[in-house]
Amino acid sequence: MRKLKILYTSDVHGYLFPTNYAAKDEMPMGLFKLEAAFERDGNTLVIDGGDMLQGSPFAAFVARKAARPHPCALAMDLGGYQYVTLGNHDFNMGLEALEAYLNDLDAVCLCCNIRDRAGKLPILPYAVHVLENGLRVGLIGACTPFVRRWEKPETVAQLAIDAPIDAIRGALMQMPEVDVKVLVYHGGFERDLQTGALLSASGENQACEICRTFDFDVLLAGHQHIPVEGVDICGTHAVQPASNGKCFASVEIEAEEGRPLRVSSRLVPPASAALAAAARALAPVEMAVQKWLDRPAGHLDAPLVAQAPLERALNGSLLANFVNTVQLWASGADISACSLPNEFKGMGENVTVRDVVSTYVYANTLKVLRIPGCALRAYVEHTASYFDVGGGRVRVSDRFLRPKIEHYNYDFFSGMDYTIDLRRPVGQRVTSMRVGGREIAPSEELRLCVNSYRASGTGGYDMLPGLVLEKDICSDVSELIIRYIEEKRDIAVDKHRYLTVLLPDRDVVETDGGRHEV
């Protein structure tokens, strides 16, 4: 009987230290506390599933400074990582930053379906690792192909991106015979793991189809940020850890005569203290991050608070108004649309850089599109499908909650007044869209500013990718927000209520704070 243990993290998003950066308090999270909980020997593999380089203030600072060795690579080297795959967000900073990270990383990067055309990135489709006990482990890496939709065109032009199923099949044909087969997949589950019901057929997540198609012993999933302690899908044992260093998956495999007999897994919480060597090595960078975050930026005449998602979707959000104000300022567009993260800090009246980068956490740029009124109505209609009405209540529709929580796919509009009538069926809810007090005609063209993520059509906004691109603003949105605040200094927040939502009589709105009759 020979054994293999896999210690697996994914979607750390640059959260190395035990803090969420909204405050300086130490928290039960972060890569260094996970690394301190690793228990390994010569029959253990330490693996990461991607999305390391973007998503935290630490990652944002590192991207600006381009320090070498790359701090995230150094952090993983000190944790003993042997293999990683690429996540979609690892491409956000461009291929030069990704190349620096991979070249400074001791671990081998595996990704069979994405490669750079110039051949500069050290990426392999698969590897065979022989443990101390002689067990031969075959590992293949793969990433969601939606990199093609989400990334900047100039980055995508430098990449060859293949369908994961085809690329995995090709890697398996090349890989020699092994005792245990493992797929490290930056993608999630497209089906309900209890009922098997199809939740999404977009191709963004294909873990269940992969398990049905191939005979992997273990599939290490990521991307969705949903912790899955362990599930059997057509004979493949699949796991997925939570994001931001909140836990890691420990997978144990027992094999005899080249055949896995038993696979088990559990999600392991962070240790009580960070890995000392790693925290010490990165302390100078962290000190610089904290100093940068505490830099004053300006003053607002009203706080921009983080409301519950359904509450802000129904009543509008001053924070969304503010982001849209910045987007309109930067773009000169007629209308702006933005969304808010699932979780964010919000901003007080005295704003620091910490407030900005802890509130607008994405690496987005801006695009100005020419949009006719009919397409704009379709856009708002899709946003209006966020609401589910029935059984005496208004709640968030399952399509925005499963298989992944996607409050960030509900958009807020500024520059036009609009009405959503929840007494009407989905697809017929937008009853008014007005600019300057008049209704927008179906054929009327307006200039719409959206971020690069939304312009790709992601989230079901298929009416956007085919529109004429009038302007491409390549500055990061968080940088634009900081620049706007520092230039204006004393800012009157736009308090106009652009959205009106009409509710069914005596329905109940379910929010995080309970049920409220309206």
Coordinates of C-alpha atoms in Angstrom, one line a residue:
M1 CA 0.0 0.0 0.0
R2 CA 1.5 3.3 -1.1
K3 CA 0.1 6.7 -0.1
L4 CA -0.1 10.2 -1.6
K5 CA -1.1 13.4 0.1
I6 CA -2.0 16.6 -1.8
L7 CA -2.1 20.0 -0.1
Y8 CA -4.1 22.3 -2.4
T9 CA -4.8 26.0 -2.4
S10 CA -6.6 28.1 -5.1
D11 CA -7.8 31.6 -5.7
V12 CA -5.5 33.2 -3.0
H13 CA -5.7 36.5 -4.9
G14 CA -2.6 37.9 -3.3
Y15 CA -3.8 37.5 0.3
L16 CA -0.5 36.4 1.8
F17 CA -0.7 38.0 5.2
P18 CA -3.5 37.4 7.7
T19 CA -5.5 40.5 6.9
N20 CA -8.2 41.6 4.5
Y21 CA -6.6 45.1 4.4
A22 CA -10.0 46.8 5.2
A23 CA -8.4 47.1 8.7
K24 CA -5.1 46.1 10.3
D25 CA -6.6 43.4 12.5
E26 CA -5.1 39.9 12.2
M27 CA -7.6 37.4 10.8
P28 CA -7.9 33.6 10.2
M29 CA -6.9 33.9 6.6
G30 CA -4.0 34.3 4.2
L31 CA -1.4 32.1 2.5
F32 CA 1.1 32.3 5.3
K33 CA -1.3 30.8 7.8
L34 CA -2.2 28.1 5.4
E35 CA 1.5 27.2 4.8
A36 CA 2.0 27.1 8.6
A37 CA -0.7 24.3 8.7
F38 CA 0.9 22.2 5.9
E39 CA 2.0 18.8 7.1
R40 CA 4.1 17.0 4.4
D41 CA 6.8 14.5 3.7
G42 CA 8.4 13.0 0.6
N43 CA 5.0 11.6 -0.5
T44 CA 3.2 14.9 -0.4
L45 CA 2.5 17.3 -3.3
V46 CA 1.8 21.0 -2.6
I47 CA -0.2 22.5 -5.5
D48 CA -2.0 25.8 -6.2
G49 CA -4.9 26.2 -8.7
G50 CA -4.3 29.8 -9.9
D51 CA -5.5 33.4 -9.4
M52 CA -2.6 34.4 -7.2
L53 CA -1.6 37.7 -8.8
Q54 CA -4.8 39.9 -8.5
G55 CA -7.5 40.7 -6.1
S56 CA -6.0 42.2 -3.0
P57 CA -4.4 45.5 -2.1
F58 CA -1.1 43.6 -1.6
A59 CA -1.4 42.3 -5.2
A60 CA -2.3 45.8 -6.5
F61 CA 0.8 47.3 -4.9
V62 CA 3.1 44.5 -6.2
A63 CA 1.8 45.1 -9.7
R64 CA 2.7 48.8 -9.5
K65 CA 6.2 48.3 -8.1
A66 CA 7.2 45.2 -10.2
A67 CA 9.6 44.1 -7.4
R68 CA 11.9 41.1 -8.0
P69 CA 12.0 38.4 -6.9
H70 CA 8.2 38.5 -7.4
P71 CA 6.7 38.6 -3.8
C72 CA 4.0 36.1 -4.6
A73 CA 6.6 33.7 -6.1
L74 CA 8.8 34.1 -3.0
A75 CA 5.8 33.4 -0.8
M76 CA 5.0 30.2 -2.6
D77 CA 8.6 29.1 -2.7
L78 CA 8.9 29.4 1.1
G79 CA 5.7 27.3 1.4
G80 CA 7.2 24.5 -0.6
Y81 CA 4.9 24.6 -3.7
Q82 CA 5.8 22.1 -6.4
Y83 CA 3.1 22.7 -9.0
V84 CA 0.7 25.5 -10.0
T85 CA -1.7 26.2 -12.8
L86 CA -2.8 29.5 -14.2
G87 CA -6.0 31.3 -13.3
N88 CA -7.8 33.8 -15.4
H89 CA -6.8 36.7 -13.1
D90 CA -3.1 35.8 -13.4
F91 CA -3.2 37.4 -16.9
N92 CA -4.7 40.7 -15.6
M93 CA -1.3 42.5 -15.2
G94 CA 0.0 41.5 -18.7
L95 CA 2.3 38.8 -19.8
E96 CA 5.5 40.6 -18.6
A97 CA 4.3 40.5 -15.0
L98 CA 3.2 36.8 -15.4
E99 CA 6.6 35.9 -16.9
A100 CA 8.3 37.5 -13.9
Y101 CA 6.2 35.6 -11.5
L102 CA 6.7 32.2 -13.2
N103 CA 10.4 32.7 -13.7
D104 CA 10.8 33.5 -10.0
L105 CA 8.7 30.5 -9.0
D106 CA 10.4 27.2 -8.0
A107 CA 7.1 25.3 -8.7
V108 CA 6.4 24.0 -12.2
C109 CA 3.5 25.7 -14.0
L110 CA 1.1 23.3 -15.7
C111 CA -1.5 24.5 -18.2
C112 CA -2.4 22.4 -21.3
N113 CA -4.8 24.8 -22.9
I114 CA -3.2 28.2 -22.7
R115 CA 0.3 29.2 -23.8
D116 CA 2.0 32.3 -25.1
R117 CA 2.7 32.4 -28.8
A118 CA 6.2 33.7 -28.2
G119 CA 7.1 30.7 -26.0
K120 CA 8.6 32.9 -23.2
L121 CA 6.3 31.6 -20.4
P122 CA 7.6 28.4 -18.7
I123 CA 4.5 26.4 -19.0
L124 CA 4.1 22.6 -19.4
P125 CA 0.9 20.8 -20.3
Y126 CA 1.6 17.9 -17.9
A127 CA 4.2 16.4 -15.5
V128 CA 4.9 13.1 -14.0
H129 CA 6.1 13.2 -10.4
V130 CA 7.6 10.1 -8.7
L131 CA 7.2 10.1 -5.0
E132 CA 9.7 8.7 -2.5
N133 CA 7.6 5.6 -2.3
G134 CA 7.8 5.1 -6.0
L135 CA 4.2 6.1 -6.8
R136 CA 4.0 7.7 -10.2
V137 CA 1.6 10.7 -10.2
G138 CA 0.5 12.3 -13.5
L139 CA -0.5 15.9 -13.3
I140 CA -2.3 18.0 -15.9
G141 CA -3.1 21.7 -15.6
A142 CA -6.0 23.5 -17.3
C143 CA -7.7 26.9 -17.1
T144 CA -11.1 28.3 -18.0
P145 CA -11.0 29.5 -21.7
F146 CA -13.0 32.6 -20.7
V147 CA -9.6 34.3 -20.5
R148 CA -10.3 35.0 -24.1
R149 CA -13.4 37.0 -23.2
W150 CA -12.1 38.8 -20.1
E151 CA -8.6 39.9 -21.0
K152 CA -7.4 42.9 -22.9
P153 CA -7.3 42.3 -26.6
E154 CA -3.6 43.0 -26.7
T155 CA -3.0 40.2 -24.1
V156 CA -5.3 37.7 -25.8
A157 CA -3.5 38.3 -29.1
Q158 CA -0.3 37.0 -27.5
L159 CA -2.0 33.8 -26.3
A160 CA -3.1 30.5 -27.9
I161 CA -6.2 29.5 -25.9
D162 CA -7.7 26.0 -26.6
A163 CA -10.9 24.3 -25.4
P164 CA -10.0 22.5 -22.1
I165 CA -11.6 19.2 -23.1
D166 CA -9.6 18.9 -26.3
A167 CA -6.4 20.1 -24.7
I168 CA -6.8 17.7 -21.7
R169 CA -7.4 14.8 -24.2
G170 CA -4.2 15.7 -26.0
A171 CA -2.1 15.9 -22.8
L172 CA -3.4 12.5 -21.7
M173 CA -2.4 11.0 -25.0
Q174 CA 1.2 12.3 -24.5
M175 CA 1.6 11.5 -20.9
P176 CA 3.2 8.1 -20.1
E177 CA 1.5 5.5 -17.9
V178 CA 1.1 6.6 -14.3
D179 CA -0.4 5.2 -11.1
V180 CA -2.5 8.2 -10.2
K181 CA -3.9 10.9 -12.5
V182 CA -4.6 14.4 -11.1
L183 CA -6.1 17.4 -13.0
V184 CA -5.4 20.8 -11.6
Y185 CA -8.3 22.8 -13.1
H186 CA -8.9 26.5 -12.7
G187 CA -12.6 26.1 -13.3
G188 CA -15.6 25.0 -11.3
F189 CA -18.7 22.9 -11.3
E190 CA -21.4 23.6 -13.9
R191 CA -23.9 21.3 -12.2
D192 CA -25.6 21.1 -8.9
L193 CA -23.4 18.7 -6.9
Q194 CA -26.5 17.2 -5.1
T195 CA -29.0 16.9 -7.9
G196 CA -26.9 17.0 -11.0
A197 CA -29.0 19.7 -12.5
L198 CA -27.3 21.8 -15.1
L199 CA -26.6 25.3 -13.7
S200 CA -24.6 26.8 -16.6
A201 CA -23.8 25.7 -20.1
S202 CA -21.5 28.6 -21.0
G203 CA -18.3 26.6 -20.9
E204 CA -16.8 28.9 -18.2
N205 CA -16.9 25.9 -15.7
Q206 CA -16.7 22.3 -17.0
A207 CA -15.5 20.2 -14.0
C208 CA -18.5 17.8 -14.2
E209 CA -18.1 17.3 -18.0
I210 CA -14.4 16.7 -17.5
C211 CA -15.2 14.0 -14.9
R212 CA -17.7 12.4 -17.2
T213 CA -15.3 12.4 -20.1
F214 CA -12.0 11.3 -18.5
D215 CA -10.9 8.9 -15.7
F216 CA -8.9 11.2 -13.5
D217 CA -8.6 10.0 -9.9
V218 CA -8.6 13.5 -8.5
L219 CA -9.8 16.8 -9.8
L220 CA -8.6 19.9 -8.0
A221 CA -11.1 22.7 -8.9
G222 CA -11.0 26.4 -8.4
H223 CA -12.3 29.7 -9.8
Q224 CA -15.8 29.6 -8.2
H225 CA -14.6 30.4 -4.6
I226 CA -17.1 27.8 -3.3
P227 CA -15.6 25.4 -0.7
V228 CA -16.2 21.7 -1.7
E229 CA -14.7 19.3 0.8
G230 CA -15.0 16.4 -1.5
V231 CA -17.5 14.9 -4.0
D232 CA -17.5 11.9 -6.3
I233 CA -18.3 12.6 -9.9
C234 CA -18.3 9.6 -12.2
G235 CA -15.5 8.0 -10.1
T236 CA -13.4 11.1 -9.9
H237 CA -12.9 12.7 -6.4
A238 CA -13.2 16.5 -6.8
V239 CA -12.5 19.2 -4.2
Q240 CA -12.4 23.0 -4.2
P241 CA -11.1 25.3 -1.5
A242 CA -12.4 28.7 -0.5
S243 CA -10.8 31.9 -1.8
N244 CA -8.4 34.4 -0.2
G245 CA -6.5 31.9 1.9
K246 CA -9.4 30.9 4.1
C247 CA -8.7 27.1 3.9
F248 CA -6.9 24.5 1.8
A249 CA -7.8 21.0 0.7
S250 CA -5.9 18.0 2.0
V251 CA -6.4 15.0 -0.2
E252 CA -5.2 11.6 0.8
I253 CA -4.9 8.7 -1.7
E254 CA -4.1 5.1 -1.0
A255 CA -2.9 3.0 -4.0
E256 CA -1.9 -0.6 -4.5
E257 CA -0.4 -2.1 -7.6
G258 CA -0.9 1.1 -9.5
R259 CA -4.6 1.4 -8.7
P260 CA -6.0 4.0 -6.3
L261 CA -8.1 2.1 -3.7
R262 CA -9.3 5.0 -1.6
V263 CA -9.5 8.8 -1.9
S264 CA -10.5 11.1 0.9
S265 CA -10.3 14.8 1.5
R266 CA -11.0 17.5 4.0
L267 CA -10.8 21.3 4.1
V268 CA -8.2 22.5 6.6
P269 CA -8.5 26.0 8.3
P270 CA -5.5 28.3 8.7
A271 CA -3.0 27.8 11.5
S272 CA -3.1 30.2 14.4
A273 CA 0.1 32.0 13.4
A274 CA 1.7 32.7 10.0
L275 CA 4.7 30.8 8.7
A276 CA 7.4 32.8 10.3
A277 CA 10.0 32.5 7.5
A278 CA 7.6 33.7 4.9
A279 CA 6.1 36.5 7.0
R280 CA 9.6 37.7 7.8
A281 CA 10.9 37.6 4.2
L282 CA 7.9 39.6 2.9
A283 CA 7.7 42.0 5.9
P284 CA 9.4 44.9 4.0
V285 CA 6.9 44.7 1.2
E286 CA 3.9 44.5 3.6
M287 CA 5.2 47.5 5.5
A288 CA 5.3 49.5 2.2
V289 CA 1.8 48.3 1.3
Q290 CA 0.4 49.5 4.7
K291 CA 2.1 52.9 4.3
W292 CA 0.7 53.3 0.8
L293 CA -2.8 52.3 1.9
D294 CA -2.9 54.8 4.7
R295 CA -2.0 57.7 2.4
P296 CA -4.9 60.3 2.6
A297 CA -6.6 60.9 -0.8
G298 CA -9.5 63.3 -0.2
H299 CA -12.9 64.1 1.5
L300 CA -16.5 63.0 0.6
D301 CA -19.6 64.8 1.9
A302 CA -21.3 61.5 2.6
P303 CA -20.0 58.0 3.5
L304 CA -20.3 55.3 0.9
V305 CA -21.4 52.3 2.9
A306 CA -21.6 48.6 2.0
Q307 CA -25.3 47.8 2.1
A308 CA -26.7 44.2 1.8
P309 CA -26.7 43.2 -1.9
L310 CA -30.5 43.0 -2.3
E311 CA -31.0 46.3 -0.5
R312 CA -28.7 48.2 -2.7
A313 CA -30.1 46.5 -5.8
L314 CA -33.6 47.7 -4.9
N315 CA -32.8 51.2 -3.6
G316 CA -29.6 52.2 -5.5
S317 CA -26.2 52.8 -4.0
L318 CA -24.2 56.0 -3.4
L319 CA -21.1 54.0 -3.9
A320 CA -22.3 52.9 -7.3
N321 CA -23.2 56.5 -8.1
F322 CA -19.7 57.5 -7.1
V323 CA -18.0 54.9 -9.3
N324 CA -20.2 55.9 -12.2
T325 CA -19.3 59.6 -11.6
V326 CA -15.6 58.7 -11.9
Q327 CA -16.3 56.6 -15.1
L328 CA -18.2 59.5 -16.6
W329 CA -15.5 61.9 -15.7
A330 CA -12.8 59.7 -17.2
S331 CA -14.8 58.8 -20.4
G332 CA -17.0 61.7 -21.3
A333 CA -19.8 59.2 -22.0
D334 CA -23.6 59.9 -21.7
I335 CA -24.4 57.0 -19.5
S336 CA -22.2 54.9 -17.1
A337 CA -22.9 51.4 -15.7
C338 CA -21.0 49.7 -13.0
S339 CA -21.4 46.8 -10.5
L340 CA -20.2 46.3 -7.0
P341 CA -18.2 43.3 -5.6
N342 CA -19.8 40.6 -3.5
E343 CA -17.9 42.0 -0.5
F344 CA -16.2 45.3 -0.1
K345 CA -15.1 47.8 2.6
G346 CA -16.9 51.0 1.5
M347 CA -15.5 54.5 2.1
G348 CA -15.9 56.9 4.9
E349 CA -15.9 60.7 4.5
N350 CA -12.1 60.9 4.8
V351 CA -10.8 58.6 2.1
T352 CA -7.5 56.9 2.0
V353 CA -6.0 54.7 -0.7
R354 CA -6.8 51.8 1.6
D355 CA -10.5 52.6 1.3
V356 CA -10.3 52.7 -2.5
V357 CA -8.4 49.5 -3.2
S358 CA -10.4 47.6 -0.5
T359 CA -13.6 48.7 -2.2
Y360 CA -12.9 48.5 -5.9
V361 CA -11.0 45.3 -5.9
Y362 CA -10.9 44.4 -9.6
A363 CA -8.3 45.0 -12.3
N364 CA -10.7 46.6 -14.8
T365 CA -10.2 49.2 -17.4
L366 CA -12.9 51.2 -19.2
K367 CA -14.5 51.1 -22.6
V368 CA -17.0 53.5 -24.2
L369 CA -19.5 51.8 -26.5
R370 CA -22.1 53.2 -28.9
I371 CA -25.3 51.6 -27.8
P372 CA -28.8 52.0 -29.4
G373 CA -31.8 52.4 -27.1
C374 CA -33.1 48.8 -27.9
A375 CA -29.7 47.3 -26.8
L376 CA -29.6 49.5 -23.7
R377 CA -33.1 48.2 -22.8
A378 CA -32.0 44.6 -23.2
Y379 CA -29.0 45.4 -21.0
V380 CA -31.2 46.8 -18.2
E381 CA -33.7 43.9 -18.6
H382 CA -30.9 41.4 -17.9
T383 CA -29.9 43.3 -14.8
A384 CA -33.6 43.3 -13.8
S385 CA -33.6 39.5 -13.9
Y386 CA -31.5 39.7 -10.7
F387 CA -34.8 39.8 -8.8
D388 CA -37.0 36.8 -8.2
V389 CA -40.6 37.5 -7.3
G390 CA -43.0 34.9 -6.0
G391 CA -44.6 33.3 -3.0
G392 CA -45.0 36.6 -1.3
R393 CA -41.4 37.6 -1.4
V394 CA -38.7 39.4 -3.4
R395 CA -35.3 37.7 -3.3
V396 CA -32.2 37.3 -5.4
S397 CA -32.7 35.0 -8.4
D398 CA -30.8 31.7 -8.3
R399 CA -29.1 32.5 -11.6
F400 CA -27.1 35.1 -9.6
L401 CA -26.4 32.7 -6.7
R402 CA -25.6 29.4 -8.3
P403 CA -23.3 27.8 -9.2
K404 CA -21.4 30.9 -8.0
I405 CA -22.5 34.0 -6.0
E406 CA -22.6 36.8 -8.6
H407 CA -24.0 40.0 -7.0
Y408 CA -21.3 41.7 -9.1
N409 CA -23.3 40.9 -12.2
Y410 CA -26.1 43.3 -11.2
D411 CA -25.4 46.7 -12.7
F412 CA -26.2 50.2 -11.6
F413 CA -26.7 53.0 -14.1
S414 CA -26.0 56.8 -13.9
G415 CA -26.9 59.4 -16.5
M416 CA -30.4 58.1 -17.0
D417 CA -33.4 57.6 -14.9
Y418 CA -34.9 54.1 -15.2
T419 CA -37.8 52.1 -13.8
I420 CA -38.0 48.4 -13.1
D421 CA -41.4 47.0 -12.5
L422 CA -41.3 43.7 -10.5
R423 CA -45.0 43.2 -11.1
R424 CA -44.1 42.3 -14.7
P425 CA -42.4 39.1 -16.0
V426 CA -38.6 38.8 -16.5
G427 CA -37.7 40.3 -19.9
Q428 CA -40.6 42.9 -19.7
R429 CA -39.7 44.7 -16.5
V430 CA -38.1 47.9 -17.8
T431 CA -40.9 50.3 -18.2
S432 CA -39.0 53.6 -18.6
M433 CA -35.5 54.8 -19.5
R434 CA -35.2 58.6 -19.6
V435 CA -32.4 61.1 -20.4
G436 CA -33.1 64.8 -19.9
G437 CA -36.7 64.0 -18.9
R438 CA -37.5 62.2 -22.2
E439 CA -37.8 58.5 -23.0
I440 CA -34.8 57.0 -24.9
A441 CA -36.0 55.9 -28.4
P442 CA -35.1 52.3 -29.5
S443 CA -33.0 53.7 -32.4
E444 CA -31.3 56.5 -30.5
E445 CA -27.6 56.0 -30.0
L446 CA -25.9 56.9 -26.7
R447 CA -22.3 56.6 -25.5
L448 CA -22.1 54.1 -22.7
C449 CA -19.1 53.6 -20.4
V450 CA -18.6 50.2 -18.9
N451 CA -15.7 48.3 -17.5
S452 CA -13.7 45.9 -19.6
Y453 CA -15.2 42.9 -17.8
R454 CA -18.7 43.8 -18.6
A455 CA -17.9 44.9 -22.2
S456 CA -16.8 41.3 -22.8
G457 CA -20.4 40.2 -22.3
T458 CA -19.7 38.2 -19.2
G459 CA -22.6 37.6 -16.9
G460 CA -25.1 37.1 -19.6
Y461 CA -24.7 40.5 -21.2
D462 CA -24.4 39.2 -24.7
M463 CA -25.8 42.5 -26.2
L464 CA -22.6 44.3 -25.5
P465 CA -19.6 42.6 -27.3
G466 CA -20.9 43.4 -30.8
L467 CA -21.3 47.2 -30.1
V468 CA -19.1 49.8 -31.7
L469 CA -16.1 50.6 -29.5
E470 CA -15.7 54.4 -29.5
K471 CA -12.9 54.7 -26.8
D472 CA -10.6 52.4 -24.9
I473 CA -9.4 53.8 -21.6
C474 CA -6.5 51.6 -20.5
S475 CA -6.1 53.0 -17.0
D476 CA -7.1 50.8 -14.1
V477 CA -10.4 51.9 -12.6
S478 CA -9.0 51.9 -9.0
E479 CA -6.2 54.2 -10.2
L480 CA -8.8 56.5 -11.9
I481 CA -10.8 56.6 -8.6
I482 CA -7.7 57.6 -6.6
R483 CA -6.8 60.2 -9.3
Y484 CA -10.3 61.7 -9.2
I485 CA -10.3 62.0 -5.4
E486 CA -6.9 63.5 -5.2
E487 CA -7.7 66.0 -7.9
K488 CA -11.1 67.0 -6.6
R489 CA -10.1 66.7 -2.9
D490 CA -13.5 67.9 -1.5
I491 CA -16.3 65.9 -3.3
A492 CA -20.0 66.2 -3.2
V493 CA -21.3 62.7 -3.8
D494 CA -24.0 62.3 -6.5
K495 CA -27.1 61.5 -4.4
H496 CA -29.6 61.3 -7.3
R497 CA -31.8 58.2 -7.3
Y498 CA -31.6 57.0 -10.9
L499 CA -33.4 53.7 -10.2
T500 CA -37.0 53.3 -9.3
V501 CA -38.2 49.7 -8.5
L502 CA -41.9 49.0 -8.4
L503 CA -42.8 46.2 -6.0
P504 CA -45.8 43.9 -6.0
D505 CA -48.4 44.8 -3.4
R506 CA -47.5 43.6 0.1
D507 CA -44.6 41.5 -1.0
V508 CA -41.8 40.7 1.4
V509 CA -38.2 41.7 0.6
E510 CA -35.7 39.2 2.0
T511 CA -32.4 40.9 2.9
D512 CA -29.5 39.8 5.0
G513 CA -31.2 41.5 8.0
G514 CA -34.4 39.4 7.7
R515 CA -37.8 39.7 6.0
H516 CA -39.4 43.1 5.6
E517 CA -43.0 43.6 4.5
V518 CA -43.5 46.4 1.9

